[in-house]
Amino acid sequence: MKPIIGLTSQSEEIKGTKLNKLKYTYINAVEAAGAIPIVLPNLKDIEDMESILERVDGVIFTGGEDISPLLFDEEPMRDTIDISYERDRMEMALFKAAYKKGTPILGICRGLQLINVSLGGTLYQDIPSQIENSHGHMSSYDIKGGYHSISIFKNTLLFDIFKEEKIFVNSQHHQSIKDLAKGLKINSIASDGVIEGIELENHENFLLGVQFHPECMAFSDEKFLKIFSYFIKNCSK
């Protein structure tokens, strides 16, 4: 039986109609890697998180809006404008419940940041204005292609997946990890020092976060599908 993977989603309101949305790249990548994707709406009742986790074998925290800086005791900077309090509230509750239960977790872009904040870490709200001599991290061209390089550390999950110490990734973010949460370790960085991947120090449970978007590159460069295959293999245990 194929594992069932829950994917978090964005909320949007168009002409008075409220919608949940998720790019099909996530759905396609999960399906291609051998699992059944289920899109999770942003629910108001956080007590329902336990019921969700009884029905899925793993959770992917997807990309999207900025995480509210109020969640790590900061006021918003001028460039922190795209926030969804409803999504923040739901996803933090889901993450904490999944982490406690030992459900396999994959975080992508915002998802990596959510993992760090949920475990007590902080974020740079805006890379260009807060990190001196930072390079480009917000590509405006086709996200299917590589935009900058990252260095992958040996003896990490990410190295187990790629078997390479340097790869080229896409990039669509202006926030990034500032203070790393206790219990996490860095598995990759960009050349300017921006953290590009995280995982648990003890590997007691499966948890992996990447700052780039492997779902967008999975069908133009098959090695990026390995992240989903590796994750789903751990969801089948």
PDB file of C-alpha atoms in Angstrom:
ATOM      1  CA  MET A   1       0.000   0.000   0.000  1.00  0.00           C
ATOM      2  CA  LYS A   2       1.331   3.444  -0.947  1.00  0.00           C
ATOM      3  CA  PRO A   3       2.103   5.896   1.864  1.00  0.00           C
ATOM      4  CA  ILE A   4      -0.234   8.887   2.215  1.00  0.00           C
ATOM      5  CA  ILE A   5       1.523  12.237   2.449  1.00  0.00           C
ATOM      6  CA  GLY A   6      -0.142  15.369   3.824  1.00  0.00           C
ATOM      7  CA  LEU A   7       0.866  18.619   2.105  1.00  0.00           C
ATOM      8  CA  THR A   8       0.229  21.983   3.729  1.00  0.00           C
ATOM      9  CA  SER A   9      -1.259  24.742   1.601  1.00  0.00           C
ATOM     10  CA  GLN A  10      -1.781  28.480   1.213  1.00  0.00           C
ATOM     11  CA  SER A  11      -5.016  30.398   1.764  1.00  0.00           C
ATOM     12  CA  GLU A  12      -6.214  33.041  -0.659  1.00  0.00           C
ATOM     13  CA  GLU A  13      -9.335  35.149  -1.089  1.00  0.00           C
ATOM     14  CA  ILE A  14     -10.444  36.188  -4.590  1.00  0.00           C
ATOM     15  CA  LYS A  15     -13.506  38.405  -4.979  1.00  0.00           C
ATOM     16  CA  GLY A  16     -14.877  37.303  -1.635  1.00  0.00           C
ATOM     17  CA  THR A  17     -14.271  33.611  -2.274  1.00  0.00           C
ATOM     18  CA  LYS A  18     -11.779  31.919   0.049  1.00  0.00           C
ATOM     19  CA  LEU A  19      -9.529  29.333  -1.570  1.00  0.00           C
ATOM     20  CA  ASN A  20      -6.818  26.903  -0.558  1.00  0.00           C
ATOM     21  CA  LYS A  21      -4.050  26.556  -3.107  1.00  0.00           C
ATOM     22  CA  LEU A  22      -0.966  24.458  -3.692  1.00  0.00           C
ATOM     23  CA  LYS A  23       1.264  24.313  -6.752  1.00  0.00           C
ATOM     24  CA  TYR A  24       0.910  21.050  -8.649  1.00  0.00           C
ATOM     25  CA  THR A  25       4.684  20.645  -8.654  1.00  0.00           C
ATOM     26  CA  TYR A  26       4.441  19.322  -5.071  1.00  0.00           C
ATOM     27  CA  ILE A  27       1.641  16.922  -5.967  1.00  0.00           C
ATOM     28  CA  ASN A  28       3.463  15.675  -9.070  1.00  0.00           C
ATOM     29  CA  ALA A  29       6.719  15.093  -7.174  1.00  0.00           C
ATOM     30  CA  VAL A  30       5.058  13.127  -4.364  1.00  0.00           C
ATOM     31  CA  GLU A  31       3.095  11.013  -6.848  1.00  0.00           C
ATOM     32  CA  ALA A  32       6.186  10.363  -8.990  1.00  0.00           C
ATOM     33  CA  ALA A  33       8.094   9.259  -5.892  1.00  0.00           C
ATOM     34  CA  GLY A  34       5.481   6.603  -5.158  1.00  0.00           C
ATOM     35  CA  ALA A  35       3.068   8.078  -2.617  1.00  0.00           C
ATOM     36  CA  ILE A  36      -0.448   9.500  -2.489  1.00  0.00           C
ATOM     37  CA  PRO A  37      -0.557  13.290  -1.911  1.00  0.00           C
ATOM     38  CA  ILE A  38      -3.348  14.792   0.210  1.00  0.00           C
ATOM     39  CA  VAL A  39      -3.677  18.593   0.371  1.00  0.00           C
ATOM     40  CA  LEU A  40      -4.331  19.857   3.910  1.00  0.00           C
ATOM     41  CA  PRO A  41      -6.435  23.022   4.325  1.00  0.00           C
ATOM     42  CA  ASN A  42      -5.684  25.602   6.994  1.00  0.00           C
ATOM     43  CA  LEU A  43      -8.074  24.464   9.712  1.00  0.00           C
ATOM     44  CA  LYS A  44      -9.170  26.637  12.615  1.00  0.00           C
ATOM     45  CA  ASP A  45      -9.465  23.842  15.186  1.00  0.00           C
ATOM     46  CA  ILE A  46      -5.896  22.916  16.052  1.00  0.00           C
ATOM     47  CA  GLU A  47      -7.156  19.956  18.078  1.00  0.00           C
ATOM     48  CA  ASP A  48      -7.846  18.272  14.724  1.00  0.00           C
ATOM     49  CA  MET A  49      -4.099  17.923  14.089  1.00  0.00           C
ATOM     50  CA  GLU A  50      -3.999  14.590  15.928  1.00  0.00           C
ATOM     51  CA  SER A  51      -6.771  13.250  13.712  1.00  0.00           C
ATOM     52  CA  ILE A  52      -4.891  14.315  10.598  1.00  0.00           C
ATOM     53  CA  LEU A  53      -1.752  12.514  11.752  1.00  0.00           C
ATOM     54  CA  GLU A  54      -3.696   9.293  12.293  1.00  0.00           C
ATOM     55  CA  ARG A  55      -4.463   9.287   8.571  1.00  0.00           C
ATOM     56  CA  VAL A  56      -1.149  10.261   6.975  1.00  0.00           C
ATOM     57  CA  ASP A  57       2.261   8.581   6.928  1.00  0.00           C
ATOM     58  CA  GLY A  58       4.268  11.774   6.541  1.00  0.00           C
ATOM     59  CA  VAL A  59       3.886  15.548   6.283  1.00  0.00           C
ATOM     60  CA  ILE A  60       5.455  18.016   3.850  1.00  0.00           C
ATOM     61  CA  PHE A  61       5.459  21.650   4.983  1.00  0.00           C
ATOM     62  CA  THR A  62       5.421  23.565   1.721  1.00  0.00           C
ATOM     63  CA  GLY A  63       6.561  27.018   0.610  1.00  0.00           C
ATOM     64  CA  GLY A  64       4.609  30.248   0.554  1.00  0.00           C
ATOM     65  CA  GLU A  65       4.128  33.283   2.773  1.00  0.00           C
ATOM     66  CA  ASP A  66       6.553  34.827   5.247  1.00  0.00           C
ATOM     67  CA  ILE A  67       6.375  33.522   8.787  1.00  0.00           C
ATOM     68  CA  SER A  68       5.209  36.169  11.237  1.00  0.00           C
ATOM     69  CA  PRO A  69       8.191  37.590  13.171  1.00  0.00           C
ATOM     70  CA  LEU A  70       5.924  37.852  16.224  1.00  0.00           C
ATOM     71  CA  LEU A  71       6.436  34.087  16.551  1.00  0.00           C
ATOM     72  CA  PHE A  72      10.124  34.660  17.335  1.00  0.00           C
ATOM     73  CA  ASP A  73       9.655  37.830  19.383  1.00  0.00           C
ATOM     74  CA  GLU A  74      10.428  40.432  16.717  1.00  0.00           C
ATOM     75  CA  GLU A  75       8.456  43.252  15.152  1.00  0.00           C
ATOM     76  CA  PRO A  76       8.016  43.086  11.359  1.00  0.00           C
ATOM     77  CA  MET A  77      10.495  44.842   9.108  1.00  0.00           C
ATOM     78  CA  ARG A  78       9.295  46.919   6.174  1.00  0.00           C
ATOM     79  CA  ASP A  79       9.854  44.053   3.717  1.00  0.00           C
ATOM     80  CA  THR A  80       7.948  41.499   5.796  1.00  0.00           C
ATOM     81  CA  ILE A  81       4.488  41.973   4.318  1.00  0.00           C
ATOM     82  CA  ASP A  82       3.144  38.618   3.083  1.00  0.00           C
ATOM     83  CA  ILE A  83       1.932  36.905   6.266  1.00  0.00           C
ATOM     84  CA  SER A  84      -0.857  34.393   6.977  1.00  0.00           C
ATOM     85  CA  TYR A  85      -1.584  34.165  10.702  1.00  0.00           C
ATOM     86  CA  GLU A  86      -4.113  31.403  10.041  1.00  0.00           C
ATOM     87  CA  ARG A  87      -1.515  29.302   8.271  1.00  0.00           C
ATOM     88  CA  ASP A  88       1.170  30.003  10.883  1.00  0.00           C
ATOM     89  CA  ARG A  89      -1.149  28.898  13.683  1.00  0.00           C
ATOM     90  CA  MET A  90      -2.283  25.717  11.960  1.00  0.00           C
ATOM     91  CA  GLU A  91       1.137  24.646  10.711  1.00  0.00           C
ATOM     92  CA  MET A  92       2.913  25.200  14.015  1.00  0.00           C
ATOM     93  CA  ALA A  93       0.293  23.067  15.748  1.00  0.00           C
ATOM     94  CA  LEU A  94       0.598  20.386  13.070  1.00  0.00           C
ATOM     95  CA  PHE A  95       4.389  20.423  13.223  1.00  0.00           C
ATOM     96  CA  LYS A  96       4.508  20.125  17.001  1.00  0.00           C
ATOM     97  CA  ALA A  97       2.024  17.255  16.967  1.00  0.00           C
ATOM     98  CA  ALA A  98       3.883  15.473  14.149  1.00  0.00           C
ATOM     99  CA  TYR A  99       7.265  16.013  15.822  1.00  0.00           C
ATOM    100  CA  LYS A 100       5.963  14.622  19.116  1.00  0.00           C
ATOM    101  CA  LYS A 101       4.395  11.629  17.385  1.00  0.00           C
ATOM    102  CA  GLY A 102       7.535  10.901  15.341  1.00  0.00           C
ATOM    103  CA  THR A 103       5.808  11.349  11.992  1.00  0.00           C
ATOM    104  CA  PRO A 104       8.363  11.844   9.166  1.00  0.00           C
ATOM    105  CA  ILE A 105       8.628  15.530   8.241  1.00  0.00           C
ATOM    106  CA  LEU A 106       9.945  17.299   5.137  1.00  0.00           C
ATOM    107  CA  GLY A 107      10.101  21.103   5.058  1.00  0.00           C
ATOM    108  CA  ILE A 108      10.552  23.049   1.829  1.00  0.00           C
ATOM    109  CA  CYS A 109      11.512  26.762   1.784  1.00  0.00           C
ATOM    110  CA  ARG A 110       8.973  28.274   4.227  1.00  0.00           C
ATOM    111  CA  GLY A 111       8.696  24.744   5.620  1.00  0.00           C
ATOM    112  CA  LEU A 112      12.349  24.763   6.677  1.00  0.00           C
ATOM    113  CA  GLN A 113      11.809  28.107   8.379  1.00  0.00           C
ATOM    114  CA  LEU A 114       8.663  26.853  10.107  1.00  0.00           C
ATOM    115  CA  ILE A 115      10.568  23.880  11.531  1.00  0.00           C
ATOM    116  CA  ASN A 116      13.253  26.156  12.956  1.00  0.00           C
ATOM    117  CA  VAL A 117      10.810  28.652  14.495  1.00  0.00           C
ATOM    118  CA  SER A 118       8.581  25.889  15.899  1.00  0.00           C
ATOM    119  CA  LEU A 119      11.589  24.441  17.736  1.00  0.00           C
ATOM    120  CA  GLY A 120      12.641  27.816  19.160  1.00  0.00           C
ATOM    121  CA  GLY A 121      14.891  29.265  16.462  1.00  0.00           C
ATOM    122  CA  THR A 122      14.733  32.667  14.757  1.00  0.00           C
ATOM    123  CA  LEU A 123      14.844  34.039  11.207  1.00  0.00           C
ATOM    124  CA  TYR A 124      16.410  36.821   9.226  1.00  0.00           C
ATOM    125  CA  GLN A 125      13.317  38.644   8.034  1.00  0.00           C
ATOM    126  CA  ASP A 126      15.011  40.026   4.927  1.00  0.00           C
ATOM    127  CA  ILE A 127      18.306  38.654   3.656  1.00  0.00           C
ATOM    128  CA  PRO A 128      19.419  41.648   1.503  1.00  0.00           C
ATOM    129  CA  SER A 129      19.021  44.165   4.328  1.00  0.00           C
ATOM    130  CA  GLN A 130      20.170  41.975   7.236  1.00  0.00           C
ATOM    131  CA  ILE A 131      23.020  39.835   5.905  1.00  0.00           C
ATOM    132  CA  GLU A 132      26.040  41.823   4.800  1.00  0.00           C
ATOM    133  CA  ASN A 133      27.488  40.807   1.421  1.00  0.00           C
ATOM    134  CA  SER A 134      24.693  38.320   0.825  1.00  0.00           C
ATOM    135  CA  HIS A 135      24.251  36.939  -2.678  1.00  0.00           C
ATOM    136  CA  GLY A 136      21.053  36.514  -4.701  1.00  0.00           C
ATOM    137  CA  HIS A 137      18.369  34.293  -3.154  1.00  0.00           C
ATOM    138  CA  MET A 138      15.263  35.492  -5.002  1.00  0.00           C
ATOM    139  CA  SER A 139      15.431  34.354  -8.612  1.00  0.00           C
ATOM    140  CA  SER A 140      12.979  35.953 -11.026  1.00  0.00           C
ATOM    141  CA  TYR A 141      13.581  33.448 -13.823  1.00  0.00           C
ATOM    142  CA  ASP A 142      12.407  29.866 -14.400  1.00  0.00           C
ATOM    143  CA  ILE A 143      12.546  28.141 -11.016  1.00  0.00           C
ATOM    144  CA  LYS A 144      13.115  24.777 -12.742  1.00  0.00           C
ATOM    145  CA  GLY A 145      16.804  25.636 -13.165  1.00  0.00           C
ATOM    146  CA  GLY A 146      19.689  26.134 -10.755  1.00  0.00           C
ATOM    147  CA  TYR A 147      20.333  29.689  -9.552  1.00  0.00           C
ATOM    148  CA  HIS A 148      23.183  29.383  -7.044  1.00  0.00           C
ATOM    149  CA  SER A 149      25.393  26.696  -5.529  1.00  0.00           C
ATOM    150  CA  ILE A 150      25.184  25.087  -2.108  1.00  0.00           C
ATOM    151  CA  SER A 151      27.789  23.110  -0.191  1.00  0.00           C
ATOM    152  CA  ILE A 152      26.530  19.883   1.381  1.00  0.00           C
ATOM    153  CA  PHE A 153      28.209  18.511   4.495  1.00  0.00           C
ATOM    154  CA  LYS A 154      29.155  14.863   4.737  1.00  0.00           C
ATOM    155  CA  ASN A 155      27.520  12.614   7.341  1.00  0.00           C
ATOM    156  CA  THR A 156      24.124  14.224   6.746  1.00  0.00           C
ATOM    157  CA  LEU A 157      20.838  13.077   5.255  1.00  0.00           C
ATOM    158  CA  LEU A 158      21.257  15.489   2.361  1.00  0.00           C
ATOM    159  CA  PHE A 159      24.643  14.015   1.480  1.00  0.00           C
ATOM    160  CA  ASP A 160      23.127  10.526   1.659  1.00  0.00           C
ATOM    161  CA  ILE A 161      20.544  11.674  -0.881  1.00  0.00           C
ATOM    162  CA  PHE A 162      22.771  13.486  -3.400  1.00  0.00           C
ATOM    163  CA  LYS A 163      26.191  11.895  -2.797  1.00  0.00           C
ATOM    164  CA  GLU A 164      27.665  15.262  -3.807  1.00  0.00           C
ATOM    165  CA  GLU A 165      29.344  18.052  -1.849  1.00  0.00           C
ATOM    166  CA  LYS A 166      28.248  20.815  -4.218  1.00  0.00           C
ATOM    167  CA  ILE A 167      25.077  21.187  -6.271  1.00  0.00           C
ATOM    168  CA  PHE A 168      23.183  24.009  -7.974  1.00  0.00           C
ATOM    169  CA  VAL A 169      19.712  24.815  -6.659  1.00  0.00           C
ATOM    170  CA  ASN A 170      16.883  27.216  -7.403  1.00  0.00           C
ATOM    171  CA  SER A 171      16.013  29.947  -4.911  1.00  0.00           C
ATOM    172  CA  GLN A 172      12.830  31.890  -4.076  1.00  0.00           C
ATOM    173  CA  HIS A 173      13.120  33.361  -0.583  1.00  0.00           C
ATOM    174  CA  HIS A 174      14.068  36.531   1.272  1.00  0.00           C
ATOM    175  CA  GLN A 175      13.851  35.057   4.790  1.00  0.00           C
ATOM    176  CA  SER A 176      16.323  32.505   6.173  1.00  0.00           C
ATOM    177  CA  ILE A 177      17.444  30.898   9.420  1.00  0.00           C
ATOM    178  CA  LYS A 178      19.220  33.229  11.836  1.00  0.00           C
ATOM    179  CA  ASP A 179      19.538  31.368  15.167  1.00  0.00           C
ATOM    180  CA  LEU A 180      19.375  27.592  14.708  1.00  0.00           C
ATOM    181  CA  ALA A 181      16.956  25.831  17.039  1.00  0.00           C
ATOM    182  CA  LYS A 182      18.324  23.451  19.650  1.00  0.00           C
ATOM    183  CA  GLY A 183      18.428  19.851  18.439  1.00  0.00           C
ATOM    184  CA  LEU A 184      18.918  20.780  14.773  1.00  0.00           C
ATOM    185  CA  LYS A 185      22.078  20.679  12.698  1.00  0.00           C
ATOM    186  CA  ILE A 186      22.977  22.320   9.394  1.00  0.00           C
ATOM    187  CA  ASN A 187      23.434  20.023   6.403  1.00  0.00           C
ATOM    188  CA  SER A 188      24.135  22.626   3.706  1.00  0.00           C
ATOM    189  CA  ILE A 189      24.938  26.309   3.196  1.00  0.00           C
ATOM    190  CA  ALA A 190      25.133  28.791   0.328  1.00  0.00           C
ATOM    191  CA  SER A 191      28.461  30.457  -0.486  1.00  0.00           C
ATOM    192  CA  ASP A 192      27.417  33.553   1.511  1.00  0.00           C
ATOM    193  CA  GLY A 193      26.706  31.461   4.617  1.00  0.00           C
ATOM    194  CA  VAL A 194      22.909  31.361   4.309  1.00  0.00           C
ATOM    195  CA  ILE A 195      21.618  28.070   5.720  1.00  0.00           C
ATOM    196  CA  GLU A 196      20.179  25.891   2.947  1.00  0.00           C
ATOM    197  CA  GLY A 197      19.302  22.700   4.810  1.00  0.00           C
ATOM    198  CA  ILE A 198      18.673  21.313   8.295  1.00  0.00           C
ATOM    199  CA  GLU A 199      17.988  18.002  10.017  1.00  0.00           C
ATOM    200  CA  LEU A 200      17.893  16.537  13.509  1.00  0.00           C
ATOM    201  CA  GLU A 201      21.191  16.048  15.315  1.00  0.00           C
ATOM    202  CA  ASN A 202      20.201  12.666  16.712  1.00  0.00           C
ATOM    203  CA  HIS A 203      18.182  11.348  13.721  1.00  0.00           C
ATOM    204  CA  GLU A 204      15.819   9.690  16.191  1.00  0.00           C
ATOM    205  CA  ASN A 205      12.968  10.612  13.838  1.00  0.00           C
ATOM    206  CA  PHE A 206      13.053  11.599  10.166  1.00  0.00           C
ATOM    207  CA  LEU A 207      13.147  15.378   9.760  1.00  0.00           C
ATOM    208  CA  LEU A 208      14.660  17.186   6.791  1.00  0.00           C
ATOM    209  CA  GLY A 209      14.364  20.819   5.710  1.00  0.00           C
ATOM    210  CA  VAL A 210      15.668  22.444   2.518  1.00  0.00           C
ATOM    211  CA  GLN A 211      15.555  26.134   1.625  1.00  0.00           C
ATOM    212  CA  PHE A 212      15.335  25.508  -2.128  1.00  0.00           C
ATOM    213  CA  HIS A 213      12.454  24.004  -4.154  1.00  0.00           C
ATOM    214  CA  PRO A 214      13.268  20.428  -5.255  1.00  0.00           C
ATOM    215  CA  GLU A 215       9.685  19.866  -6.418  1.00  0.00           C
ATOM    216  CA  CYS A 216      10.207  22.431  -9.191  1.00  0.00           C
ATOM    217  CA  MET A 217      13.447  20.823 -10.378  1.00  0.00           C
ATOM    218  CA  ALA A 218      12.408  17.175 -10.015  1.00  0.00           C
ATOM    219  CA  PHE A 219      11.401  16.736 -13.653  1.00  0.00           C
ATOM    220  CA  SER A 220      14.188  18.758 -15.262  1.00  0.00           C
ATOM    221  CA  ASP A 221      16.907  17.148 -13.115  1.00  0.00           C
ATOM    222  CA  GLU A 222      15.895  13.740 -11.772  1.00  0.00           C
ATOM    223  CA  LYS A 223      18.321  13.861  -8.844  1.00  0.00           C
ATOM    224  CA  PHE A 224      15.988  16.308  -7.085  1.00  0.00           C
ATOM    225  CA  LEU A 225      13.240  13.697  -7.087  1.00  0.00           C
ATOM    226  CA  LYS A 226      15.534  11.692  -4.791  1.00  0.00           C
ATOM    227  CA  ILE A 227      14.595  13.971  -1.887  1.00  0.00           C
ATOM    228  CA  PHE A 228      10.975  12.871  -2.194  1.00  0.00           C
ATOM    229  CA  SER A 229      11.855   9.214  -2.767  1.00  0.00           C
ATOM    230  CA  TYR A 230      14.130   9.234   0.285  1.00  0.00           C
ATOM    231  CA  PHE A 231      11.455  10.913   2.403  1.00  0.00           C
ATOM    232  CA  ILE A 232       8.697   8.561   1.258  1.00  0.00           C
ATOM    233  CA  LYS A 233      10.900   5.524   1.902  1.00  0.00           C
ATOM    234  CA  ASN A 234      11.138   6.681   5.517  1.00  0.00           C
ATOM    235  CA  CYS A 235       7.350   7.158   5.615  1.00  0.00           C
ATOM    236  CA  SER A 236       6.943   3.485   4.682  1.00  0.00           C
ATOM    237  CA  LYS A 237       8.858   2.151   7.685  1.00  0.00           C
TER     238      LYS A 237
END
